[in-house]
Coordinates of C-alpha atoms in Angstrom, one line a residue:
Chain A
X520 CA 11.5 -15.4 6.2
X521 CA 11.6 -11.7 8.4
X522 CA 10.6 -9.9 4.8
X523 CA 10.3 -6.1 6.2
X524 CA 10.7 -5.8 9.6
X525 CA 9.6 -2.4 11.3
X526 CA 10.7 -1.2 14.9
X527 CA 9.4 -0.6 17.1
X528 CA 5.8 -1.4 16.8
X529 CA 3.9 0.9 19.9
X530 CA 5.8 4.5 20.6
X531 CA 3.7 7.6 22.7
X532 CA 5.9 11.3 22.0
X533 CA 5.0 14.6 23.5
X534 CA 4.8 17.2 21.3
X535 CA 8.7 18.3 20.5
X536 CA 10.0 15.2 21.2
X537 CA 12.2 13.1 18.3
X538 CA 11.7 10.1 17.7
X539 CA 13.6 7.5 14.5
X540 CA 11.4 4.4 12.8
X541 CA 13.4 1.6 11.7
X542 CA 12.4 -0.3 8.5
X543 CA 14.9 -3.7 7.7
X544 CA 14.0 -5.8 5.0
X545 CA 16.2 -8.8 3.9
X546 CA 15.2 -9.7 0.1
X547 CA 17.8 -7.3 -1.5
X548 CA 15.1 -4.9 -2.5
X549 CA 16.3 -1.9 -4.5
X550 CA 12.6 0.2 -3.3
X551 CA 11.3 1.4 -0.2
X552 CA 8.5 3.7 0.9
X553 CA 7.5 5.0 3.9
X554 CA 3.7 5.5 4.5
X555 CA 1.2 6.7 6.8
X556 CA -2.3 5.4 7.2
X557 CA -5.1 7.7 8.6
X558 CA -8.5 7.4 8.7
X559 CA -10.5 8.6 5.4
X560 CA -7.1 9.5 3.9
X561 CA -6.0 5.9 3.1
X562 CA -2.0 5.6 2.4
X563 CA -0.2 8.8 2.0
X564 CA 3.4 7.9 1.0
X565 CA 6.1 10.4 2.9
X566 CA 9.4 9.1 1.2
X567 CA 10.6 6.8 -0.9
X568 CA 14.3 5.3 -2.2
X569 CA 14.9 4.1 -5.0
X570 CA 18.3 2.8 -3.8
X571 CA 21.3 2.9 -1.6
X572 CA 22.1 6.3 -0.5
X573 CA 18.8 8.3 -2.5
X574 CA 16.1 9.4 -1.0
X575 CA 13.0 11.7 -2.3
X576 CA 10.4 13.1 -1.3
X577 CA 6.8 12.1 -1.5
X578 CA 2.9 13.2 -1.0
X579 CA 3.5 14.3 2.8
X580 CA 7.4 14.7 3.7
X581 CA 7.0 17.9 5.6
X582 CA 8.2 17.1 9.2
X583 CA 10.0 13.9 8.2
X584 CA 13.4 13.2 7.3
X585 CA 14.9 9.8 6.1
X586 CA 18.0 8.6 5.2
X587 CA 18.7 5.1 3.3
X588 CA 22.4 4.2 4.1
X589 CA 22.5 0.7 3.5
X590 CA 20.4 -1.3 1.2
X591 CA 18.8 -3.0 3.4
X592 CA 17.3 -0.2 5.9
X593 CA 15.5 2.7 5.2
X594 CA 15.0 5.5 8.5
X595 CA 12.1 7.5 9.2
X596 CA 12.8 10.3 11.6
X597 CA 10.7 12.7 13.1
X598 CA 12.8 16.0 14.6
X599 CA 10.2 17.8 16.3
X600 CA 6.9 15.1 16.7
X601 CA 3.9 17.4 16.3
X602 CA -0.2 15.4 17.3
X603 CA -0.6 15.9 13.4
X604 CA 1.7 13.5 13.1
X605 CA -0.5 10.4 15.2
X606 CA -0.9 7.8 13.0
X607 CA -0.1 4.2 11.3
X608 CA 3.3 4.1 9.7
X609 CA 4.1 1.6 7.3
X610 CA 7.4 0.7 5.6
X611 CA 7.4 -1.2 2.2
X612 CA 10.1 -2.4 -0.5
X613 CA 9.8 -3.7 -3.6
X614 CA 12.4 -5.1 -6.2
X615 CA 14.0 -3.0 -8.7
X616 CA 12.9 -4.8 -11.6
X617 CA 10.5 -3.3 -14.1
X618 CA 7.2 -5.3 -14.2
X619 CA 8.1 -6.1 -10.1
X620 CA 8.9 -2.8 -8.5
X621 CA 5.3 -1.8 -8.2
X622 CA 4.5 -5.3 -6.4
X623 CA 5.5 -3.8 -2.3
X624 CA 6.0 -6.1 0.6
X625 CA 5.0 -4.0 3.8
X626 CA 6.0 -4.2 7.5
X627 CA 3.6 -4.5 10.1
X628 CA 3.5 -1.3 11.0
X629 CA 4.2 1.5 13.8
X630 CA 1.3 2.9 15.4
X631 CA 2.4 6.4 17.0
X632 CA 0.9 8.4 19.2
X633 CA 1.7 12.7 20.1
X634 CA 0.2 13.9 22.8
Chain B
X1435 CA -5.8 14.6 -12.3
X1436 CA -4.5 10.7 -12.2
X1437 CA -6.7 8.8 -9.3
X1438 CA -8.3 5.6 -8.0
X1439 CA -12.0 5.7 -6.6
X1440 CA -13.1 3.1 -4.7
X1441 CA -17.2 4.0 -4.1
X1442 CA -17.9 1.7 -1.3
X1443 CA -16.1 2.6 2.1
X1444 CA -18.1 -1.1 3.1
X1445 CA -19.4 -4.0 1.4
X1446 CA -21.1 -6.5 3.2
X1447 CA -21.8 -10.5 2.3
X1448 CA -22.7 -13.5 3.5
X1449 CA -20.5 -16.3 4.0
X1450 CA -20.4 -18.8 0.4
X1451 CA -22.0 -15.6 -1.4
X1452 CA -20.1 -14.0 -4.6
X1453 CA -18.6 -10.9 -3.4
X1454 CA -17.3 -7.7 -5.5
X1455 CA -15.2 -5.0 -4.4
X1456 CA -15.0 -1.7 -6.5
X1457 CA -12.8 0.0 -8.4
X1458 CA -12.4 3.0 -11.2
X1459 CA -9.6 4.5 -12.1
X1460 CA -8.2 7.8 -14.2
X1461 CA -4.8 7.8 -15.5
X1462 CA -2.7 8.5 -18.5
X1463 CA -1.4 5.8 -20.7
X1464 CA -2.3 2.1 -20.3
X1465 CA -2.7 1.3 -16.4
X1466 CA -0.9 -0.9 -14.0
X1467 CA -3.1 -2.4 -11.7
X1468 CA -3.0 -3.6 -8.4
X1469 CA -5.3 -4.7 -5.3
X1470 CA -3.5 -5.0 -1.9
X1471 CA -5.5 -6.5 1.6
X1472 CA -4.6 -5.6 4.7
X1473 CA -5.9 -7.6 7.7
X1474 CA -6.6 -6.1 11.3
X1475 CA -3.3 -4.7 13.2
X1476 CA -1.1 -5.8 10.0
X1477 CA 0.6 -4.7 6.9
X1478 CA -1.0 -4.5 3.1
X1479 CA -0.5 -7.9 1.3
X1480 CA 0.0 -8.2 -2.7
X1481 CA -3.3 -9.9 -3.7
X1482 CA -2.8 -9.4 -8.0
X1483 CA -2.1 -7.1 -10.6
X1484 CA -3.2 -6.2 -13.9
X1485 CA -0.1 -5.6 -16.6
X1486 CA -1.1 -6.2 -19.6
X1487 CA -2.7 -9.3 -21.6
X1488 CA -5.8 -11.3 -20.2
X1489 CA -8.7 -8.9 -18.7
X1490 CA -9.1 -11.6 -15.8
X1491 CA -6.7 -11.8 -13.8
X1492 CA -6.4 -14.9 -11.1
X1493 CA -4.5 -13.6 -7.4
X1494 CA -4.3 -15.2 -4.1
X1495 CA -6.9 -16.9 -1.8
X1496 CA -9.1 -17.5 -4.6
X1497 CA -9.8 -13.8 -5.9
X1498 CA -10.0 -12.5 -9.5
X1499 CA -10.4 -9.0 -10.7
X1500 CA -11.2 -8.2 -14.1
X1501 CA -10.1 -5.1 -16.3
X1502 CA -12.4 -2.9 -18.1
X1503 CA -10.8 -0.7 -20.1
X1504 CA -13.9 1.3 -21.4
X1505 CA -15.3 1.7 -17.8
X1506 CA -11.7 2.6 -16.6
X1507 CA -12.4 -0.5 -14.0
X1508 CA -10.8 -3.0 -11.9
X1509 CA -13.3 -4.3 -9.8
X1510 CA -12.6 -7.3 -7.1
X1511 CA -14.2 -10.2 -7.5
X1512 CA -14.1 -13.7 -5.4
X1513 CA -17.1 -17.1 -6.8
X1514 CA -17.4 -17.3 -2.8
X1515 CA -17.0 -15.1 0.0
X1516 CA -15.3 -16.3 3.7
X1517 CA -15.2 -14.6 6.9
X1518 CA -11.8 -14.7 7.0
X1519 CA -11.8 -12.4 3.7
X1520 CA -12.7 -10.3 6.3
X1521 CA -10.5 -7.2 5.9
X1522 CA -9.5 -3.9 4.4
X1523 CA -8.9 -3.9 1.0
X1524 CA -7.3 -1.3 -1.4
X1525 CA -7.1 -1.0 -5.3
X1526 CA -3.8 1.4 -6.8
X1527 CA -2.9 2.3 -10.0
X1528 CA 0.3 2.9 -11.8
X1529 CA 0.2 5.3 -15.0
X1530 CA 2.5 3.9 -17.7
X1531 CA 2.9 7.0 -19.1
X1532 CA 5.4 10.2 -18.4
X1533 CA 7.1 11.0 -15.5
X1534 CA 5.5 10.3 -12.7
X1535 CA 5.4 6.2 -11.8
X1536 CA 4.5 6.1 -8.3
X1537 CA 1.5 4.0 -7.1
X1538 CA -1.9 6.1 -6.6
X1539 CA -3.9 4.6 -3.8
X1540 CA -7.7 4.5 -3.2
X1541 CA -8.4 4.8 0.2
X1542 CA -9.6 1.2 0.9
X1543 CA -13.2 -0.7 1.2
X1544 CA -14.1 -2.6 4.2
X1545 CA -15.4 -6.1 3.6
X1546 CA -17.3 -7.8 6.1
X1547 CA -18.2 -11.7 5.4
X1548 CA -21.0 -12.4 8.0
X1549 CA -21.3 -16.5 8.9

């Protein structure tokens, strides 16, 4: 079983630069959440979607965008990479039902780097 | 303020000693509860959650956590520690109560299980 699958794992930007994170997952999950993980801050969720075609925003969107086409992937994109923006990223989803949707299945993650 | 504390950024044990990991919590309504592990250079991992019901709960790999509802607490708890508990681990809360139902995270204790 793949679960959630991130891509890619490593990526280095220079400031300016644009980059997209790919999150798949293949268990029909109505959820997903991008995070990032820093040091002393624990996880700080950016966006989340609650299902095909929504997205909204969460703690820390500013600089992000996302977009949740199909069901099955959710995008991360970054438009102008800034070194704030270093850091672990980490996809999750979770189903859609009510005692289950706060139960997330994460990827592996994408540890970025802005010089 | 709705939030999770968790007062030890590292607990260490020795291997075959009873370990507990820490956490308090401050929401509205009756809590979900959840603790998540994430091992070195990977994603979190569901380890159990609190709903409703039983105060001990039973998760994977042999943990338990127990729910205190006059200490606002959900502390980790495993009869025998192993290094390969080694890990991060990290305690969220759900409020089950008005509008806003996303996961609050604490920002994760380190466990080191020495042999």
């Amino acid at each position: 079983n793949a679960g959630v699958t991130q891509t890619p794992k490593f990526r280095v930007l220079k400031t300016g630069q644009s980059m997209t994170l790919l999150c798949a997952q293949d268990m029909n999950h109505e959820y997903m959440y991008w995070y990032r993980q820093d040091p002393g801050m624990g996880l700080r969720l950016i966006h989340y979607s609650v299902g095909e075609g929504t997205t909204a925003k969460g703690e820390v969107p500013d600089g992000y965008n996302v977009s949740r086409l199909k069901k099955q992937n959710f995008l991360l994109g970054l438009e102008s990479a800034a070194p704030s923006q270093t850091s672990v990223y980490f996809c999750a989803s979770s189903p859609g039902t009510l005692l289950a949707k706060n139960i997330q299945y994460f990827g592996a993650g994408t540890r970025l780097s802005v010089l | 303020a709705q939030s999770v504390a968790q007062p030890e950024d590292q607990v260490n044990v020795a291997e075959g000693n009873p370990l507990t990991v820490k956490c308090t919590y401050s929401v509205s309504g009756n809590p979900y509860l959840f603790w998540y592990v994430q091992y070195p250079n990977r994603g979190l991992q569901f380890l159990l959650k609190y709903i409703t019901g039983d105060n001990l709960v039973k998760g994977s790999y042999g943990f338990e956590a127990e729910f205190n509802k006059s200490q606002t607490s959900f502390h980790l708890k495993k009869p025998s520690a192993l290094v390969s508990d080694s890990a991060l681990y990290f305690c969220a809360v759900r409020a089950n109560a008005g509008n806003n139902r996303k996961l609050i995270w604490g920002l994760g204790t380190s466990l080191a299980v020495n042999p």
